[in-house]
Short mmCIF file of C-alpha atoms and ligand atoms in Angstrom, two decimals:
data_model
loop_
_atom_site.label_atom_id
_atom_site.label_comp_id
_atom_site.label_asym_id
_atom_site.label_seq_id
_atom_site.Cartn_x
_atom_site.Cartn_y
_atom_site.Cartn_z
CA MET A 1285 -44.68 -32.10 -1.81
CA SER A 1286 -45.98 -33.56 1.43
CA PHE A 1287 -43.01 -32.50 3.58
CA GLN A 1288 -43.73 -28.87 2.75
CA ARG A 1289 -47.32 -29.20 3.96
CA GLU A 1290 -46.24 -30.78 7.21
CA ASN A 1291 -43.68 -28.06 7.95
CA VAL A 1292 -40.89 -30.55 7.50
CA VAL A 1293 -37.53 -29.03 6.53
CA PRO A 1294 -35.48 -30.70 3.79
CA VAL A 1295 -31.84 -31.13 4.83
CA THR A 1296 -29.02 -32.47 2.67
CA VAL A 1297 -26.89 -35.06 4.47
CA ALA A 1298 -23.46 -36.22 3.28
CA HIS A 1299 -21.97 -39.07 5.28
CA GLY A 1300 -18.36 -38.37 4.23
CA ASP A 1301 -15.32 -40.63 4.56
CA GLY A 1302 -13.49 -42.60 7.27
CA ILE A 1303 -15.55 -42.46 10.47
CA GLY A 1304 -18.03 -40.16 8.66
CA PRO A 1305 -20.65 -42.81 7.81
CA GLU A 1306 -20.62 -44.20 11.37
CA ILE A 1307 -20.96 -40.88 13.20
CA THR A 1308 -23.37 -39.38 10.66
CA GLY A 1309 -25.51 -42.53 10.76
CA ALA A 1310 -25.59 -42.35 14.56
CA VAL A 1311 -26.55 -38.67 14.52
CA VAL A 1312 -29.28 -39.12 11.91
CA ARG A 1313 -30.79 -41.87 14.08
CA ILE A 1314 -30.83 -39.53 17.08
CA LEU A 1315 -32.39 -36.74 15.01
CA LEU A 1316 -35.14 -38.98 13.66
CA ALA A 1317 -35.89 -40.32 17.15
CA SER A 1318 -35.96 -36.81 18.63
CA GLY A 1319 -38.98 -35.66 16.69
CA ALA A 1320 -36.96 -33.32 14.46
CA ARG A 1321 -39.14 -32.27 11.56
CA LEU A 1322 -36.66 -33.12 8.82
CA TYR A 1323 -36.74 -34.61 5.36
CA ILE A 1324 -33.28 -36.04 4.79
CA GLU A 1325 -31.79 -35.96 1.31
CA PRO A 1326 -28.67 -38.17 1.27
CA VAL A 1327 -25.88 -37.21 -1.14
CA GLN A 1328 -22.37 -38.49 -1.68
CA ILE A 1329 -19.30 -36.30 -1.47
CA GLY A 1330 -15.60 -36.98 -0.91
CA LYS A 1331 -13.43 -39.98 -1.69
CA THR A 1332 -15.99 -42.15 -3.48
CA VAL A 1333 -16.88 -39.21 -5.72
CA TYR A 1334 -13.22 -38.43 -6.48
CA GLU A 1335 -12.74 -42.06 -7.36
CA CYS A 1336 -15.56 -41.84 -9.90
CA GLY A 1337 -13.56 -39.13 -11.68
CA VAL A 1338 -15.22 -35.99 -10.25
CA SER A 1339 -12.13 -34.02 -9.26
CA SER A 1340 -13.98 -31.57 -6.98
CA GLY A 1341 -15.30 -34.48 -4.87
CA ILE A 1342 -18.85 -33.11 -5.23
CA GLY A 1343 -21.08 -34.25 -8.07
CA PRO A 1344 -23.88 -32.23 -9.75
CA GLU A 1345 -26.65 -33.96 -7.72
CA ALA A 1346 -24.98 -32.97 -4.45
CA TRP A 1347 -24.59 -29.35 -5.59
CA GLU A 1348 -28.20 -29.27 -6.72
CA SER A 1349 -29.44 -30.63 -3.39
CA VAL A 1350 -27.37 -28.24 -1.25
CA ARG A 1351 -28.36 -25.21 -3.32
CA ARG A 1352 -32.04 -26.19 -3.03
CA THR A 1353 -32.24 -27.20 0.67
CA LYS A 1354 -29.67 -24.58 1.72
CA VAL A 1355 -28.76 -26.73 4.73
CA LEU A 1356 -26.07 -29.41 4.75
CA LEU A 1357 -25.11 -31.80 7.53
CA LYS A 1358 -21.72 -33.10 6.47
CA GLY A 1359 -19.55 -35.92 7.77
CA PRO A 1360 -15.77 -35.40 7.66
CA VAL A 1361 -14.07 -35.91 4.33
CA THR A 1362 -10.59 -37.28 3.67
CA THR A 1363 -8.35 -34.85 1.80
CA PRO A 1364 -5.11 -35.99 0.15
CA GLN A 1365 -2.10 -34.44 1.91
CA GLY A 1366 0.81 -32.76 0.16
CA GLY A 1367 -0.61 -33.23 -3.34
CA GLY A 1368 -3.60 -34.51 -5.28
CA LEU A 1369 -7.12 -33.15 -5.24
CA LYS A 1370 -8.30 -30.01 -3.45
CA SER A 1371 -10.22 -30.14 -0.15
CA VAL A 1372 -13.97 -30.70 -0.61
CA ASN A 1373 -14.55 -28.80 2.63
CA VAL A 1374 -12.80 -25.69 1.44
CA THR A 1375 -14.54 -25.94 -1.96
CA LEU A 1376 -17.96 -26.15 -0.28
CA ARG A 1377 -17.24 -23.28 2.11
CA LYS A 1378 -15.97 -20.98 -0.60
CA THR A 1379 -18.35 -21.87 -3.41
CA MET A 1380 -21.40 -21.47 -1.18
CA GLY A 1381 -20.06 -18.28 0.47
CA LEU A 1382 -20.01 -19.80 3.98
CA TYR A 1383 -17.92 -16.99 5.40
CA ALA A 1384 -18.36 -17.56 9.14
CA ASN A 1385 -17.17 -20.72 10.86
CA VAL A 1386 -18.60 -20.84 14.38
CA ARG A 1387 -16.83 -23.24 16.75
CA PRO A 1388 -17.99 -23.39 20.37
CA CYS A 1389 -15.58 -25.26 22.67
CA GLN A 1390 -16.86 -26.04 26.12
CA ALA A 1391 -15.70 -28.16 29.07
CA TYR A 1392 -18.01 -30.82 30.53
CA ALA A 1393 -16.11 -31.35 33.79
CA PRO A 1394 -15.96 -33.48 35.80
CA TYR A 1395 -17.47 -35.98 33.35
CA VAL A 1396 -14.97 -35.31 30.57
CA HIS A 1397 -11.40 -34.87 31.73
CA THR A 1398 -10.01 -31.37 31.37
CA ARG A 1399 -7.63 -29.21 33.36
CA HIS A 1400 -9.92 -26.27 32.62
CA PRO A 1401 -13.38 -26.96 34.01
CA GLY A 1402 -14.57 -23.37 33.48
CA MET A 1403 -13.73 -23.29 29.80
CA ASP A 1404 -16.42 -21.96 27.46
CA VAL A 1405 -15.02 -20.27 24.35
CA VAL A 1406 -16.61 -19.55 20.99
CA ILE A 1407 -14.18 -19.21 18.10
CA ILE A 1408 -15.37 -17.38 15.00
CA ARG A 1409 -13.05 -18.29 12.17
CA GLU A 1410 -13.01 -16.48 8.83
CA ASN A 1411 -13.78 -19.22 6.36
CA GLU A 1412 -13.02 -18.16 2.79
CA GLU A 1413 -9.78 -16.19 2.57
CA ASP A 1414 -6.23 -16.12 3.89
CA LEU A 1415 -3.85 -18.90 2.84
CA TYR A 1416 -6.89 -21.04 2.07
CA ALA A 1417 -7.36 -19.11 -1.17
CA GLY A 1418 -5.37 -22.13 -2.37
CA ILE A 1419 -3.38 -20.11 -4.90
CA GLU A 1420 -0.01 -21.84 -4.91
CA HIS A 1421 2.79 -21.90 -7.46
CA ARG A 1422 6.16 -23.45 -7.88
CA GLN A 1423 8.25 -20.51 -9.02
CA THR A 1424 11.81 -21.82 -9.19
CA ASP A 1425 13.69 -25.05 -8.56
CA GLU A 1426 13.82 -24.19 -4.88
CA VAL A 1427 10.81 -22.06 -4.10
CA MET A 1428 7.06 -22.63 -3.73
CA GLN A 1429 4.66 -19.82 -3.05
CA CYS A 1430 1.20 -19.64 -1.42
CA LEU A 1431 -0.75 -16.40 -1.65
CA LYS A 1432 -2.32 -15.02 1.50
CA LEU A 1433 -5.35 -12.97 0.50
CA ILE A 1434 -7.15 -10.81 3.04
CA THR A 1435 -9.88 -8.53 1.76
CA ARG A 1436 -11.64 -5.54 3.30
CA PRO A 1437 -15.18 -6.89 2.67
CA GLY A 1438 -14.10 -10.32 3.95
CA CYS A 1439 -12.82 -8.81 7.21
CA GLN A 1440 -15.88 -6.60 7.57
CA ARG A 1441 -18.28 -9.51 7.21
CA ILE A 1442 -16.58 -11.81 9.71
CA VAL A 1443 -15.86 -9.13 12.29
CA ARG A 1444 -19.42 -7.80 12.08
CA TYR A 1445 -20.75 -11.35 12.36
CA ALA A 1446 -18.63 -11.97 15.48
CA PHE A 1447 -19.83 -8.81 17.23
CA GLU A 1448 -23.47 -9.55 16.34
CA TYR A 1449 -23.06 -13.14 17.57
CA ALA A 1450 -21.61 -11.85 20.84
CA ARG A 1451 -24.62 -9.59 21.38
CA LEU A 1452 -27.17 -12.26 20.48
CA HIS A 1453 -25.59 -14.81 22.77
CA GLY A 1454 -24.85 -12.56 25.70
CA ARG A 1455 -21.09 -12.85 25.33
CA LYS A 1456 -19.13 -10.11 27.07
CA ARG A 1457 -15.70 -10.07 25.47
CA LEU A 1458 -14.35 -10.49 21.94
CA THR A 1459 -10.63 -11.03 21.30
CA CYS A 1460 -9.22 -10.43 17.82
CA ILE A 1461 -6.21 -12.61 17.00
CA THR A 1462 -3.71 -11.82 14.22
CA LYS A 1463 0.00 -11.65 13.52
CA ASP A 1464 0.03 -8.03 12.42
CA ASN A 1465 3.42 -7.29 13.92
CA ILE A 1466 4.83 -9.32 10.99
CA MET A 1467 2.09 -9.24 8.32
CA LYS A 1468 1.35 -5.57 8.57
CA LEU A 1469 -0.80 -5.20 5.46
CA THR A 1470 -2.86 -8.44 5.50
CA ASP A 1471 -3.28 -9.21 9.21
CA GLY A 1472 -3.00 -5.47 9.80
CA LEU A 1473 -6.18 -4.95 7.77
CA PHE A 1474 -8.05 -7.55 9.84
CA HIS A 1475 -7.01 -5.84 13.08
CA LYS A 1476 -7.80 -2.38 11.74
CA ILE A 1477 -11.30 -3.42 10.72
CA PHE A 1478 -11.83 -5.06 14.11
CA ASP A 1479 -11.02 -1.70 15.73
CA GLU A 1480 -13.23 0.22 13.28
CA ILE A 1481 -16.29 -2.01 13.66
CA GLY A 1482 -15.69 -2.44 17.39
CA GLY A 1483 -16.67 1.21 17.78
CA ASP A 1484 -20.29 0.21 17.10
CA TYR A 1485 -20.26 -2.27 20.02
CA PRO A 1486 -19.25 -0.36 23.17
CA ASP A 1487 -21.18 -2.94 25.25
CA ILE A 1488 -18.63 -5.64 24.34
CA THR A 1489 -15.13 -5.64 25.83
CA GLN A 1490 -12.58 -5.81 23.02
CA ASP A 1491 -8.92 -6.68 22.85
CA HIS A 1492 -6.30 -7.94 20.42
CA MET A 1493 -3.59 -10.59 20.81
CA ILE A 1494 -0.76 -11.79 18.62
CA VAL A 1495 -1.48 -15.39 17.59
CA ASP A 1496 1.56 -17.01 19.22
CA ILE A 1497 0.86 -15.77 22.74
CA ALA A 1498 -2.87 -16.25 22.15
CA ALA A 1499 -2.30 -19.95 21.36
CA ALA A 1500 -0.14 -20.35 24.46
CA ARG A 1501 -2.77 -18.70 26.68
CA LEU A 1502 -5.60 -20.68 25.07
CA ALA A 1503 -3.77 -23.89 25.94
CA ASP A 1504 -2.87 -22.73 29.46
CA THR A 1505 -5.67 -20.44 30.70
CA PRO A 1506 -8.57 -20.87 28.26
CA GLN A 1507 -11.02 -19.58 30.85
CA ASP A 1508 -9.57 -16.11 30.14
CA PHE A 1509 -11.25 -16.14 26.70
CA ASP A 1510 -14.93 -15.59 25.99
CA MET A 1511 -15.06 -15.20 22.20
CA ILE A 1512 -12.34 -15.09 19.54
CA VAL A 1513 -12.48 -13.75 15.99
CA THR A 1514 -9.58 -14.56 13.71
CA THR A 1515 -8.39 -15.36 10.22
CA ASN A 1516 -8.83 -18.72 8.52
CA LEU A 1517 -5.59 -20.56 9.32
CA TYR A 1518 -5.20 -19.30 12.89
CA GLY A 1519 -8.88 -20.14 13.49
CA ASP A 1520 -8.40 -23.67 12.20
CA ILE A 1521 -5.45 -24.29 14.51
CA LEU A 1522 -6.80 -22.44 17.56
CA SER A 1523 -10.16 -24.23 17.45
CA ASP A 1524 -8.48 -27.67 17.47
CA ILE A 1525 -6.40 -26.56 20.46
CA ALA A 1526 -9.49 -25.24 22.21
CA ALA A 1527 -11.53 -28.39 21.53
CA GLN A 1528 -8.75 -30.67 22.74
CA VAL A 1529 -8.11 -28.58 25.85
CA ALA A 1530 -11.84 -28.65 26.63
CA GLY A 1531 -11.84 -32.44 26.52
CA SER A 1532 -11.53 -33.94 23.03
CA VAL A 1533 -11.57 -32.93 19.37
CA GLY A 1534 -14.35 -35.52 19.15
CA LEU A 1535 -16.69 -33.27 21.16
CA ALA A 1536 -16.86 -30.04 19.18
CA GLY A 1537 -19.19 -29.16 16.33
CA SER A 1538 -19.14 -26.25 13.95
CA ALA A 1539 -21.51 -24.19 11.86
CA ASN A 1540 -20.40 -22.74 8.52
CA ILE A 1541 -22.71 -19.82 7.89
CA GLY A 1542 -23.33 -17.94 4.65
CA ASN A 1543 -26.02 -15.56 3.46
CA ASP A 1544 -28.02 -18.32 1.76
CA VAL A 1545 -26.60 -21.69 2.73
CA ALA A 1546 -25.29 -23.17 5.99
CA MET A 1547 -23.23 -26.30 6.53
CA PHE A 1548 -22.84 -28.13 9.84
CA GLU A 1549 -20.00 -30.53 10.65
CA ALA A 1550 -17.78 -31.82 13.44
CA ILE A 1551 -14.52 -29.90 13.74
CA HIS A 1552 -12.45 -33.08 13.54
CA GLY A 1553 -11.47 -35.02 10.43
CA SER A 1554 -12.27 -38.46 9.05
CA ALA A 1555 -9.93 -40.28 11.52
CA PRO A 1556 -9.15 -43.08 9.02
CA LEU A 1557 -7.23 -45.16 11.60
CA ILE A 1558 -10.35 -45.77 13.70
CA ALA A 1559 -12.83 -45.98 10.80
CA GLY A 1560 -15.12 -49.00 10.65
CA LYS A 1561 -14.42 -50.02 14.27
CA ASP A 1562 -17.55 -48.55 15.89
CA ILE A 1563 -15.43 -46.60 18.39
CA ALA A 1564 -15.62 -43.01 17.08
CA ASN A 1565 -17.34 -40.42 19.23
CA PRO A 1566 -20.38 -39.02 17.38
CA SER A 1567 -20.66 -36.07 19.83
CA GLY A 1568 -18.94 -33.46 17.64
CA MET A 1569 -21.27 -34.31 14.79
CA LEU A 1570 -24.23 -34.23 17.18
CA GLN A 1571 -23.21 -30.78 18.45
CA ALA A 1572 -23.18 -29.67 14.80
CA ALA A 1573 -26.66 -31.16 14.33
CA VAL A 1574 -27.92 -29.26 17.40
CA MET A 1575 -26.70 -26.03 15.80
CA LEU A 1576 -28.44 -27.07 12.58
CA LEU A 1577 -31.74 -27.55 14.42
CA ILE A 1578 -31.49 -24.06 15.91
CA HIS A 1579 -30.61 -22.69 12.48
CA ILE A 1580 -33.74 -24.16 10.87
CA GLY A 1581 -35.99 -22.90 13.66
CA GLN A 1582 -36.37 -26.12 15.63
CA ALA A 1583 -34.81 -24.87 18.86
CA ASP A 1584 -37.28 -26.97 20.85
CA VAL A 1585 -35.88 -30.17 19.32
CA ALA A 1586 -32.30 -28.87 19.63
CA GLU A 1587 -32.87 -28.39 23.35
CA ARG A 1588 -34.30 -31.90 23.71
CA VAL A 1589 -31.34 -33.46 21.91
CA GLN A 1590 -28.71 -31.42 23.75
CA ASN A 1591 -30.20 -32.18 27.17
CA ALA A 1592 -30.37 -35.91 26.34
CA TRP A 1593 -26.72 -35.77 25.27
CA LEU A 1594 -25.68 -33.93 28.46
CA ARG A 1595 -27.60 -36.50 30.51
CA THR A 1596 -25.75 -39.29 28.69
CA ILE A 1597 -22.36 -37.67 29.31
CA GLU A 1598 -23.01 -37.12 33.01
CA SER A 1599 -24.34 -40.65 33.45
CA GLY A 1600 -20.85 -41.87 32.54
CA ILE A 1601 -21.70 -43.52 29.21
CA HIS A 1602 -18.60 -42.60 27.23
CA THR A 1603 -16.83 -43.48 24.03
CA GLU A 1604 -13.20 -44.54 24.23
CA ASP A 1605 -11.69 -41.10 23.48
CA VAL A 1606 -13.17 -39.53 26.63
CA TYR A 1607 -13.39 -42.64 28.82
CA GLN A 1608 -11.61 -42.33 32.18
CA ASP A 1609 -11.39 -44.84 34.99
CA GLY A 1610 -13.19 -43.78 38.13
CA VAL A 1611 -15.38 -41.27 36.30
CA SER A 1612 -16.87 -43.12 33.34
CA ARG A 1613 -19.34 -45.91 34.07
CA VAL A 1614 -19.21 -47.76 30.78
CA CYS A 1615 -17.16 -47.56 27.58
CA VAL A 1616 -19.42 -47.84 24.57
CA GLY A 1617 -19.09 -47.78 20.81
CA THR A 1618 -20.59 -45.27 18.39
CA ARG A 1619 -23.87 -47.11 17.96
CA ALA A 1620 -24.40 -47.82 21.65
CA PHE A 1621 -23.65 -44.18 22.50
CA ALA A 1622 -26.34 -43.06 20.05
CA ASP A 1623 -28.76 -45.62 21.60
CA ALA A 1624 -28.06 -44.13 25.05
CA VAL A 1625 -28.76 -40.58 23.82
CA ILE A 1626 -32.01 -41.79 22.21
CA LYS A 1627 -33.02 -43.45 25.48
CA ASN A 1628 -32.41 -40.16 27.32
CA LEU A 1629 -34.54 -38.04 24.98
CA GLY A 1630 -36.96 -36.15 27.21
CA GLU A 1631 -34.51 -36.26 30.16
CA LYS A 1632 -32.53 -33.31 31.51
CA PRO A 1633 -29.05 -33.38 33.00
CA GLN A 1634 -29.02 -33.31 36.80
CA SER A 1635 -25.56 -31.98 37.44
CA LEU A 1636 -24.44 -30.30 34.21
CA HIS A 1637 -26.43 -27.21 33.24
CA ALA A 1638 -29.50 -28.04 31.21
CA VAL A 1639 -29.81 -25.88 28.09
CA ALA A 1640 -32.90 -23.80 27.33
CA PHE A 1641 -32.60 -22.90 23.65
CA ALA A 1642 -36.35 -22.66 23.20
CA ASP A 1643 -36.54 -19.71 25.62
CA SER A 1644 -33.60 -17.74 24.31
CA ALA A 1645 -34.09 -19.00 20.74
CA ALA A 1646 -30.88 -17.22 19.80
CA PRO A 1647 -30.77 -17.49 16.02
CA LEU A 1648 -27.30 -18.87 15.55
CA GLY A 1649 -27.79 -18.90 11.83
CA LYS A 1650 -28.90 -15.29 11.69
CA THR A 1651 -27.03 -13.87 8.78
CA LEU A 1652 -26.18 -10.28 8.22
CA ARG A 1653 -27.63 -8.15 5.52
CA GLU A 1654 -24.85 -7.47 3.03
CA ASP A 1655 -25.38 -3.70 3.13
CA PHE A 1656 -25.08 -3.74 6.94
CA ALA A 1657 -22.01 -5.94 7.05
CA ILE A 1658 -20.00 -4.42 4.22
CA SER A 1659 -19.38 -0.74 3.61
CA ARG A 1660 -17.53 -0.05 0.40
CA GLU A 1661 -15.17 2.92 0.54
CA THR A 1662 -14.71 5.54 -2.13
CA PRO A 1663 -11.88 4.19 -4.27
CA ALA A 1664 -8.51 5.66 -3.26
CA GLU A 1665 -6.31 7.63 -5.63
CA LYS A 1666 -3.94 4.94 -6.85
CA THR A 1667 -0.57 5.84 -8.32
CA LEU A 1668 1.87 3.41 -9.84
CA VAL A 1669 5.32 4.17 -8.39
CA GLY A 1670 7.36 1.08 -9.19
CA VAL A 1671 7.44 -2.67 -9.60
CA ASP A 1672 8.84 -5.76 -7.88
CA ILE A 1673 10.10 -8.23 -10.46
CA PHE A 1674 10.81 -11.73 -9.21
CA LEU A 1675 13.56 -13.65 -10.98
CA HIS A 1676 14.59 -17.28 -11.10
CA TRP A 1677 18.37 -16.96 -11.11
CA GLY A 1678 20.88 -19.64 -10.17
CA GLY A 1679 23.76 -17.32 -9.11
CA ASN A 1680 24.71 -16.57 -5.53
CA SER A 1681 25.96 -12.98 -5.62
CA ALA A 1682 23.44 -10.16 -5.36
CA ASP A 1683 26.13 -7.72 -6.52
CA GLU A 1684 26.57 -9.77 -9.71
CA LEU A 1685 22.81 -9.74 -10.32
CA ALA A 1686 22.67 -5.98 -9.69
CA MET A 1687 25.47 -5.51 -12.26
CA LYS A 1688 23.57 -7.54 -14.86
CA ILE A 1689 20.43 -5.50 -14.25
CA SER A 1690 22.30 -2.19 -14.41
CA ASP A 1691 23.08 -3.00 -18.06
CA ILE A 1692 19.37 -2.81 -18.81
CA HIS A 1693 18.56 0.77 -19.61
CA SER A 1694 15.16 2.01 -18.51
CA GLU A 1695 14.16 5.66 -18.82
CA SER A 1696 11.58 5.52 -16.07
CA LEU A 1697 12.72 2.90 -13.54
CA ARG A 1698 15.82 2.40 -11.41
CA LEU A 1699 16.82 -0.62 -9.36
CA GLU A 1700 16.32 0.27 -5.69
CA MET A 1701 16.83 -3.02 -3.87
CA ILE A 1702 17.22 -6.77 -4.29
CA THR A 1703 15.88 -9.17 -1.68
CA ASN A 1704 16.14 -12.94 -1.32
CA ARG A 1705 13.32 -14.57 0.69
CA GLY A 1706 12.31 -11.03 1.66
CA VAL A 1707 15.70 -10.03 3.13
CA LYS A 1708 17.62 -7.18 1.54
CA VAL A 1709 20.79 -8.52 -0.10
CA TRP A 1710 21.60 -5.48 -2.29
CA PRO A 1711 22.74 -2.82 -1.77
CA ASP A 1712 24.86 -3.47 1.32
CA GLY A 1713 24.00 -7.13 1.81
CA VAL A 1714 25.99 -9.28 4.23
CA PRO A 1715 27.64 -12.62 3.38
CA GLU A 1716 25.86 -14.45 6.22
CA THR A 1717 22.44 -14.19 4.52
CA PHE A 1718 21.38 -17.51 3.00
CA LYS A 1719 20.21 -17.24 -0.60
CA THR A 1720 17.98 -19.35 -2.82
CA ASP A 1721 17.35 -19.11 -6.56
CA HIS A 1722 14.42 -16.68 -6.01
CA TRP A 1723 15.28 -12.98 -6.23
CA ARG A 1724 13.04 -9.96 -5.93
CA CYS A 1725 14.26 -6.85 -7.72
CA ARG A 1726 12.51 -3.67 -6.64
CA PHE A 1727 12.40 -0.93 -9.25
CA LYS A 1728 11.16 2.53 -8.32
CA ALA A 1729 10.17 5.42 -10.59
CA LYS A 1730 12.94 7.84 -11.50
CA THR A 1731 10.57 10.19 -13.29
CA PRO A 1732 10.20 13.78 -12.00
CA ASP A 1733 6.69 13.15 -10.57
CA GLY A 1734 7.68 9.76 -9.08
CA THR A 1735 5.11 7.82 -11.09
CA ILE A 1736 5.28 5.39 -14.01
CA ARG A 1737 2.87 3.81 -16.51
CA HIS A 1738 2.09 0.13 -16.99
CA SER A 1739 3.85 0.29 -20.35
CA ASP A 1740 7.10 1.17 -18.52
CA ILE A 1741 6.92 -2.16 -16.68
CA VAL A 1742 6.12 -4.09 -19.86
CA SER A 1743 9.06 -2.45 -21.60
CA LEU A 1744 11.41 -3.26 -18.68
CA MET A 1745 10.34 -6.90 -18.72
CA ALA A 1746 10.78 -7.12 -22.47
CA LYS A 1747 14.35 -5.82 -22.07
CA MET A 1748 15.01 -8.39 -19.30
CA THR A 1749 14.09 -11.16 -21.72
CA GLY A 1750 16.80 -9.87 -24.03
CA PHE A 1751 19.30 -10.21 -21.17
CA ARG A 1752 18.13 -13.81 -20.55
CA LEU A 1753 16.72 -13.01 -17.12
CA ASP A 1754 13.92 -15.44 -16.21
CA PHE A 1755 11.21 -13.34 -14.57
CA ILE A 1756 8.61 -15.41 -12.79
CA LYS A 1757 6.22 -12.75 -11.69
CA SER A 1758 5.81 -9.07 -11.02
CA GLU A 1759 3.93 -7.08 -8.39
CA ASN A 1760 3.04 -3.47 -9.03
CA LEU A 1761 4.03 -0.98 -6.35
CA CYS A 1762 1.23 1.50 -5.82
CA ASP A 1763 0.49 4.32 -3.41
CA PHE A 1764 -3.13 4.61 -2.27
CA ASP A 1765 -3.99 8.22 -1.40
CA GLY A 1766 -0.26 8.74 -1.01
CA VAL A 1767 0.23 5.79 1.38
CA PRO A 1768 2.51 2.99 0.14
CA GLY A 1769 0.55 -0.19 -0.55
CA TYR A 1770 3.59 -2.46 -0.24
CA ALA A 1771 5.87 -3.62 2.55
CA MET A 1772 9.52 -2.63 2.90
CA GLY A 1773 12.24 -5.23 2.46
CA GLN A 1774 13.50 -6.89 5.64
CA GLY A 1775 16.54 -4.89 6.68
CA GLN A 1776 15.74 -2.04 4.26
P1 NAD B 2639 -8.63 -36.17 12.60
O1 NAD B 2639 -9.42 -35.10 13.27
O2 NAD B 2639 -9.33 -37.05 11.64
O3 NAD B 2639 -7.96 -37.10 13.73
C1 NAD B 2639 -7.10 -36.57 14.74
C2 NAD B 2639 -7.10 -37.48 15.96
O4 NAD B 2639 -8.33 -37.37 16.64
C3 NAD B 2639 -6.95 -38.96 15.59
O5 NAD B 2639 -6.23 -39.58 16.62
C4 NAD B 2639 -8.37 -39.47 15.59
O6 NAD B 2639 -8.46 -40.83 15.85
C5 NAD B 2639 -9.00 -38.63 16.70
N1 NAD B 2639 -10.42 -38.38 16.44
C6 NAD B 2639 -10.94 -37.52 15.54
N2 NAD B 2639 -12.26 -37.57 15.58
C7 NAD B 2639 -12.60 -38.45 16.52
C8 NAD B 2639 -13.83 -38.92 17.01
N3 NAD B 2639 -15.00 -38.48 16.53
N4 NAD B 2639 -13.82 -39.85 17.99
C9 NAD B 2639 -12.67 -40.30 18.48
N5 NAD B 2639 -11.46 -39.88 18.08
C10 NAD B 2639 -11.42 -38.98 17.10
O7 NAD B 2639 -7.39 -35.43 11.92
P2 NAD B 2639 -6.32 -35.96 10.86
O8 NAD B 2639 -5.89 -37.34 11.22
O9 NAD B 2639 -5.32 -34.88 10.81
O10 NAD B 2639 -7.06 -35.98 9.47
C11 NAD B 2639 -7.62 -37.13 8.86
C12 NAD B 2639 -8.31 -36.75 7.57
O11 NAD B 2639 -9.41 -35.87 7.85
C13 NAD B 2639 -7.41 -35.97 6.59
O12 NAD B 2639 -7.66 -36.44 5.29
C14 NAD B 2639 -7.88 -34.53 6.73
O13 NAD B 2639 -7.66 -33.80 5.56
C15 NAD B 2639 -9.35 -34.73 7.00
N6 NAD B 2639 -10.00 -33.61 7.70
C16 NAD B 2639 -11.28 -33.34 7.31
C17 NAD B 2639 -11.98 -32.34 7.98
C18 NAD B 2639 -13.39 -32.07 7.56
O14 NAD B 2639 -13.97 -32.86 6.82
N7 NAD B 2639 -13.97 -30.95 7.96
C19 NAD B 2639 -11.39 -31.63 9.03
C20 NAD B 2639 -10.08 -31.97 9.42
C21 NAD B 2639 -9.39 -32.97 8.76
#
């Protein structure tokens, strides 16, 4: 095809929902005017696709295009809240293995209002795991459950990526953010792997913060952070805080990087309330497009576009979200803002720092070889030592439940503890503890060697059925090389 001969790179573009078509249209115009060597393949994803009966929100043509071009520029997509179809964004990120979400958040003071003029933080958010595994169940009348999955290879990949990114981009400090004082196994694994891999990067200052104080500090003294690596949900929240504190959520772009495919998008959503009004700021989407250009090896064009954008910002041509009296010169709409950037192509900012991507040519999209990023351990010796059986039971007395269970005779397992919402309520519960209809009964081995077989669990559950106990799930309790692979009950 002719675009291959001319060194033109095919890029899939999805305009998205809400303000998506306006900001994506504006950005595509800037890209085409900038001399970017692109062949744009438009595809539809999101609401219109759902409405045609494709429940994933992405049709076969869109999948085919993304898998072939391996580069997607995506407008924001509306996701139903509290029910309905799954998020197209999460589906794309997970299906295409886009494990690293890179979100730079920078202040452009004094042209964009911020209380933190020195702010320049890059957030690396894990993009595939955590509560975004999307595995949710209603278990009882009163209780819903969402599984938080954190894996060793997942942590290794994102932490390695963050350290490599820091080196490539001359960043000096990387802060790992978790909540491992509470989630000792899941967030604990992320922190542990950060410490392990950090040993290979003595040139980078490393620290760890608990997410609550980290969020407070990010909002108050963001200049204290250089780079952050964190899990999916914390990264989602922290990057919105960082973008807003830097000036506006409308200003930040993100790169979703995988081994084969990369997707570029603004960090904000589809802003349905301002859709169709020509007032949305296309800057976040443009920042994403600049990252895309670097990713596909057109750092020269990326530099040209970014400098034209900086020139536009410092000349006081602003969209409504960042407009401020006394600083801004003119308030423009989406289209006029894009026109101003196009007019400034070839210009450099005079007061803000001009960028020089072509010199550094830092390959943002550099992906890590799988064998470098992930080291698989020798499997541990795993012994089955008990089981947690979760029951849907409408009573209120843990003692009564314990009595019922004690009637069930098991040769290998004994009831050790009952918890309700994770808090121990038997033995020695206290009346103040609030209880729902969701009970966890922990059975431990009473065999001489302290181990059981899977058939012991099956037999226990079969007996429970006979006693009309409604079990809703079980979790095996295993030791790994003698170390318990399960948390204690609260208050145990
Ligand atoms: P949002 O980011 O769309 O909007 C939050 C606020 O920021 C609103 O006041 C909005 O007007 C403003 N805003 C956002 N982008 C702007 C821009 N470019 N210019 C000016 N102002 C801007 O967040 P929301 O309202 O929570 O979500 C709306 C929809 O977007 C939801 O369906 C949500 O699921 C979806 N969403 C999609 C993505 C994505 O596609 N990656 C990300 C986040 C949210």
